[in-house]
């Protein structure tokens, strides 16, 4: 089977996500599809999977043009899409999941369990997998769930399988198991698209690569001819504005210090400190554990942790967000819609909820003082809005984010944690938020920026820690910060490693 | 002249149009507006059903007024419970145990103030007003305690509110029935004054309690941290917790408040009737209260709703019952109308745009 995608164009509104992208794949290849968040990888694959329609361009399978209007068309054409969030029902058995929606029936109309188990068994045999079809999916580990999904795709005669970041939630031995499976399929002439951020893994398992950047295909070739460094360079490109905004601020005493913090499987051996007036960046790729780390520091996580947290050098044990607030920690979370705003409440309430306990007069919230405090922040952050009593949803993403910032500023935090502060805001608002971050640092607040966008870290931070698999891989200070090094640390490499293809190959064989 | 008249006519037309548009806007954005209109229609129908066949306007008015006092008095208990249920539902929860809690609190209170030989306070030598005060306080505290326990099940035990209160509903009524077997406390006559004290010759005490509590709860819902946190939790619990709010404490307080209000309803019930039927009293109250809250425009999924809406919702159901009574609709059929109006109310309310 030979797949070709030619001149694919896709826009969301005015936002051009794919600009004339070509992509091709043959049976027996494992092709890495690489690119930063927002480069267009998922959009391209969603088009191939029939999830999204393309605006123009052709999909050609074995020389014939095809049109996918819905996922079923794509499946019918022999393409299996394994999404990052697996599509399995935990409370059903393996064979039930394999046949969900197209169960086999006996002549009397009952389920033909025997036949379904037999067919499942046959696919497993072909894949060299030893699994009982009557096992509950809940009891499988993440890698076997992945494998069951692949088996389901194969059962529907898939000859091309798309795997969207399959290894993010897997442990090392589980990753090896999935890779073995992939190589096995490769021998059977199945084509695999492997979407990943992890360049080390790409070097291990893939034969070819295609790199997307800002909706353009910027590089492709054979993996054996390329190094991790080169791939990282292709991914980030050179045309991003990366000059640092300001890096020579005077800093004061240490506000937050963390010593060998650890929580089971999410992060381990975390030690760092941040001073007054300092902007510390923490970066890495999706699933590196940084959000979980700061959920713990902010008292939002229910999971137990070991290690020590110090606020102004006093040891503290943080078990609730209320306590974190009292200790002077502020936290602007990621995913504004789920974590940042309260959609049924108006703008001023969203911006004041943190300070209500301080605004009480005879047990009632003093609306006059609430207005004063709120409008002070609105002026400070230059928030554009209609009436303060309009619902929060009436604001643009950037202004909503500023309201969330305003909420935390009114609490006068000593240390402010910003998790993906520019998520879902437009370019102009992004720059404004960067300015705000620096201004707050000038006021002596210790600031921690969490972001997976390296250029954001370089632009705003004095210092950056790079995380991978729940660990801090390295620290970059001031002028040292550059996208290649950050990408290398974030993909599991280290700074002094040459990262050449030869080393990789040798360790492979 | 003609020209002028025409423009004036046009202006009037435009005016009419904009008023209609405004009404439509209010209808779409303010759930309480549509509830108010529904109530108005109900009251109109009820007034018509009452008829105008009276010797004088004064006589008609007295009949109309007495009818209204009846409606309000008969629904004050559930009305108060519905106010608490509003907080529970806005917080994203539900409380099925209110009917049973009413019986449990009633039993505790009556055992305390019993003027028969077994009366606890009587045997301790406390009688009269001090006994009533202590009895009522015990009852209310019992209600708050039960609410706190329910809240603990829901927050610490992570049991869905529906299940937790389904459980406590069964437990409380059954335990009450068991311990009150063959024991009928006598409620001292002066205690009945709590409900039957007359002002201007009218039995209005339950109505006054209802209005007073509604007013207090209105302020709590709008102006206190507790009240606003309840809305915030119902709308987005994660964000609320990430804003440094002790969500579990607020949730416990919601069920404790519910228990307190059920306690007040129990005091009124005992004072009105002078006894309690442990097997049947309060049964169905939970659903009637929920119906009032829903008809009043509160969202079942939490985050949106109002005390004012619940008062109107309760009145709609109450007036409709009265109307059906006046029209002579057979009693068994009346519940069907109650069901229909709940469905109609939710159908009419604005739908969430996704």
Short mmCIF file of C-alpha atoms in Angstrom, two decimals, chain A residues 253-468:
data_model
loop_
_atom_site.label_atom_id
_atom_site.label_comp_id
_atom_site.label_asym_id
_atom_site.label_seq_id
_atom_site.Cartn_x
_atom_site.Cartn_y
_atom_site.Cartn_z
CA UNK A 253 16.13 36.81 49.02
CA UNK A 254 15.05 33.30 48.21
CA UNK A 255 11.24 33.11 48.42
CA UNK A 256 10.51 29.52 47.50
CA UNK A 257 12.93 26.65 47.88
CA UNK A 258 12.22 23.02 47.16
CA UNK A 259 14.41 20.13 48.25
CA UNK A 260 14.35 16.63 46.72
CA UNK A 261 10.60 16.70 46.19
CA UNK A 262 9.12 13.43 44.99
CA UNK A 263 5.67 12.05 44.36
CA UNK A 264 5.15 8.52 43.15
CA UNK A 265 5.79 8.18 39.42
CA UNK A 266 4.90 11.80 38.65
CA UNK A 267 8.16 13.54 39.50
CA UNK A 268 11.25 12.77 41.53
CA UNK A 269 14.38 14.39 42.95
CA UNK A 270 13.22 17.95 42.32
CA UNK A 271 15.31 20.69 43.91
CA UNK A 272 15.32 24.35 42.98
CA UNK A 273 14.84 27.80 44.43
CA UNK A 274 13.53 31.12 43.20
CA UNK A 275 14.33 34.62 44.48
CA UNK A 276 12.41 37.86 44.76
CA UNK A 277 12.29 39.59 41.42
CA UNK A 278 13.49 36.55 39.53
CA UNK A 279 11.70 34.89 36.63
CA UNK A 280 12.35 31.16 36.63
CA UNK A 281 11.28 29.12 33.63
CA UNK A 282 10.39 25.48 33.81
CA UNK A 283 10.02 23.77 30.49
CA UNK A 284 9.82 20.37 28.89
CA UNK A 285 7.41 18.48 26.69
CA UNK A 286 3.90 17.31 27.36
CA UNK A 287 3.83 14.80 30.18
CA UNK A 288 7.13 15.86 31.74
CA UNK A 289 5.50 16.19 35.16
CA UNK A 290 5.89 19.94 35.68
CA UNK A 291 2.16 20.63 36.10
CA UNK A 292 1.88 17.79 38.61
CA UNK A 293 4.92 19.17 40.45
CA UNK A 294 3.33 22.58 40.87
CA UNK A 295 -0.08 21.12 41.70
CA UNK A 296 1.71 19.58 44.64
CA UNK A 297 3.49 22.79 45.60
CA UNK A 298 0.18 24.66 45.39
CA UNK A 299 -1.60 22.05 47.53
CA UNK A 300 -3.98 21.08 44.73
CA UNK A 301 -2.81 17.50 44.42
CA UNK A 302 -4.28 14.95 46.80
CA UNK A 303 -1.28 12.68 46.33
CA UNK A 304 1.31 12.43 49.08
CA UNK A 305 4.76 13.87 48.49
CA UNK A 306 8.11 13.52 50.15
CA UNK A 307 10.83 16.14 50.37
CA UNK A 308 10.79 19.67 51.74
CA UNK A 309 9.27 22.97 50.71
CA UNK A 310 10.54 26.23 52.22
CA UNK A 311 8.83 29.60 51.98
CA UNK A 312 11.27 32.36 52.88
CA UNK A 313 13.47 29.62 54.34
CA UNK A 314 10.76 28.42 56.75
CA UNK A 315 9.80 24.76 56.19
CA UNK A 316 6.13 24.31 55.31
CA UNK A 317 3.90 21.34 54.62
CA UNK A 318 1.30 22.32 52.04
CA UNK A 319 -1.85 20.21 51.92
CA UNK A 320 -4.52 22.57 50.59
CA UNK A 321 -4.83 25.44 48.17
CA UNK A 322 -6.17 27.59 50.99
CA UNK A 323 -2.93 27.08 52.86
CA UNK A 324 -0.86 27.85 49.75
CA UNK A 325 -2.82 31.09 49.33
CA UNK A 326 -2.14 32.06 52.94
CA UNK A 327 1.57 31.33 52.49
CA UNK A 328 1.66 33.79 49.60
CA UNK A 329 1.71 31.39 46.66
CA UNK A 330 -0.34 32.31 43.61
CA UNK A 331 -1.10 29.91 40.79
CA UNK A 332 -2.46 30.75 37.35
CA UNK A 333 -3.34 27.31 36.01
CA UNK A 334 -3.16 25.92 32.50
CA UNK A 335 -6.34 25.16 30.53
CA UNK A 336 -8.15 28.35 31.38
CA UNK A 337 -11.61 26.99 30.63
CA UNK A 338 -11.37 24.05 32.98
CA UNK A 339 -9.18 25.55 35.69
CA UNK A 340 -9.05 29.30 35.34
CA UNK A 341 -12.51 30.75 34.93
CA UNK A 342 -15.94 30.17 36.41
CA UNK A 343 -18.22 30.51 33.43
CA UNK A 344 -21.47 31.20 35.28
CA UNK A 345 -19.98 34.13 37.16
CA UNK A 346 -19.34 37.64 35.95
CA UNK A 347 -16.05 39.35 35.27
CA UNK A 348 -15.62 41.07 38.60
CA UNK A 349 -16.46 37.96 40.59
CA UNK A 350 -13.99 35.92 38.58
CA UNK A 351 -11.39 38.58 39.32
CA UNK A 352 -12.12 38.88 43.04
CA UNK A 353 -12.91 35.40 44.38
CA UNK A 354 -9.50 35.07 45.97
CA UNK A 355 -9.82 38.27 47.99
CA UNK A 356 -13.38 37.93 49.27
CA UNK A 357 -12.39 36.76 52.76
CA UNK A 358 -10.36 39.97 53.12
CA UNK A 359 -13.21 42.22 51.97
CA UNK A 360 -15.76 41.36 54.62
CA UNK A 361 -17.71 44.06 56.45
CA UNK A 362 -20.22 42.79 59.02
CA UNK A 363 -19.95 39.39 57.40
CA UNK A 364 -20.90 40.67 53.95
CA UNK A 365 -18.63 41.22 50.97
CA UNK A 366 -17.95 44.95 50.72
CA UNK A 367 -18.80 45.70 47.11
CA UNK A 368 -17.25 49.16 47.19
CA UNK A 369 -13.86 47.84 48.20
CA UNK A 370 -14.22 44.92 45.82
CA UNK A 371 -14.73 47.38 42.97
CA UNK A 372 -11.79 49.52 44.06
CA UNK A 373 -9.40 46.59 44.23
CA UNK A 374 -10.66 45.11 41.00
CA UNK A 375 -10.46 48.28 38.94
CA UNK A 376 -6.95 48.94 40.25
CA UNK A 377 -5.91 45.62 38.71
CA UNK A 378 -7.87 46.32 35.52
CA UNK A 379 -5.92 49.55 35.06
CA UNK A 380 -2.64 47.92 35.93
CA UNK A 381 -3.10 45.08 33.44
CA UNK A 382 -4.85 47.22 30.80
CA UNK A 383 -7.81 44.85 30.58
CA UNK A 384 -10.33 45.69 27.90
CA UNK A 385 -13.89 44.85 28.90
CA UNK A 386 -17.48 45.96 28.82
CA UNK A 387 -19.43 46.03 32.07
CA UNK A 388 -17.77 44.32 35.01
CA UNK A 389 -21.05 42.51 35.59
CA UNK A 390 -21.01 40.82 32.18
CA UNK A 391 -20.29 37.12 32.12
CA UNK A 392 -16.59 36.22 31.90
CA UNK A 393 -17.24 34.49 28.58
CA UNK A 394 -17.87 37.87 26.92
CA UNK A 395 -14.11 38.59 27.00
CA UNK A 396 -11.44 37.53 24.52
CA UNK A 397 -9.03 34.78 25.54
CA UNK A 398 -6.26 37.24 26.29
CA UNK A 399 -8.45 39.39 28.50
CA UNK A 400 -9.85 36.35 30.30
CA UNK A 401 -6.30 35.32 31.05
CA UNK A 402 -5.58 38.81 32.37
CA UNK A 403 -8.62 38.54 34.67
CA UNK A 404 -7.19 35.31 36.06
CA UNK A 405 -3.90 37.17 36.55
CA UNK A 406 -5.75 40.06 38.20
CA UNK A 407 -7.38 37.63 40.60
CA UNK A 408 -3.99 36.46 41.80
CA UNK A 409 -2.36 39.87 41.87
CA UNK A 410 -5.07 41.15 44.18
CA UNK A 411 -3.98 38.43 46.63
CA UNK A 412 -0.47 39.99 46.79
CA UNK A 413 1.46 36.77 46.27
CA UNK A 414 5.15 36.45 47.14
CA UNK A 415 5.61 33.84 44.48
CA UNK A 416 3.42 33.57 41.40
CA UNK A 417 3.32 30.37 39.35
CA UNK A 418 2.11 30.79 35.77
CA UNK A 419 1.30 27.53 34.00
CA UNK A 420 1.17 28.04 30.22
CA UNK A 421 0.28 31.72 30.67
CA UNK A 422 -0.20 32.40 26.96
CA UNK A 423 -2.28 29.34 26.13
CA UNK A 424 -5.13 30.28 23.81
CA UNK A 425 -4.34 33.99 23.55
CA UNK A 426 -3.43 35.81 20.36
CA UNK A 427 0.00 37.14 19.47
CA UNK A 428 -0.58 40.70 20.65
CA UNK A 429 -1.92 39.63 24.02
CA UNK A 430 1.00 37.23 24.34
CA UNK A 431 3.48 40.09 24.22
CA UNK A 432 1.39 42.06 26.72
CA UNK A 433 1.43 39.13 29.11
CA UNK A 434 5.22 38.87 28.75
CA UNK A 435 5.46 42.55 29.65
CA UNK A 436 3.24 42.02 32.68
CA UNK A 437 5.41 39.12 33.84
CA UNK A 438 8.53 41.29 33.73
CA UNK A 439 6.82 44.21 35.42
CA UNK A 440 5.67 41.98 38.27
CA UNK A 441 9.19 40.67 38.69
CA UNK A 442 10.39 44.28 38.94
CA UNK A 443 7.99 44.69 41.84
CA UNK A 444 9.83 41.95 43.69
CA UNK A 445 7.48 39.04 43.10
CA UNK A 446 9.23 35.73 42.47
CA UNK A 447 7.82 34.36 39.24
CA UNK A 448 7.81 30.83 37.89
CA UNK A 449 6.75 30.37 34.27
CA UNK A 450 5.83 26.87 33.12
CA UNK A 451 5.72 26.49 29.37
CA UNK A 452 6.54 23.98 26.68
CA UNK A 453 7.30 26.76 24.22
CA UNK A 454 11.04 27.23 24.43
CA UNK A 455 11.05 30.69 22.86
CA UNK A 456 8.58 31.88 25.50
CA UNK A 457 10.96 30.75 28.23
CA UNK A 458 13.92 32.41 26.52
CA UNK A 459 12.02 35.64 26.05
CA UNK A 460 10.81 36.04 29.61
CA UNK A 461 13.00 34.09 32.00
CA UNK A 462 16.29 34.72 33.76
CA UNK A 463 16.96 31.02 34.14
CA UNK A 464 15.35 27.82 32.94
CA UNK A 465 15.06 24.29 34.26
CA UNK A 466 14.27 21.61 31.70
CA UNK A 467 12.24 18.59 32.75
CA UNK A 468 11.88 15.16 31.19
#
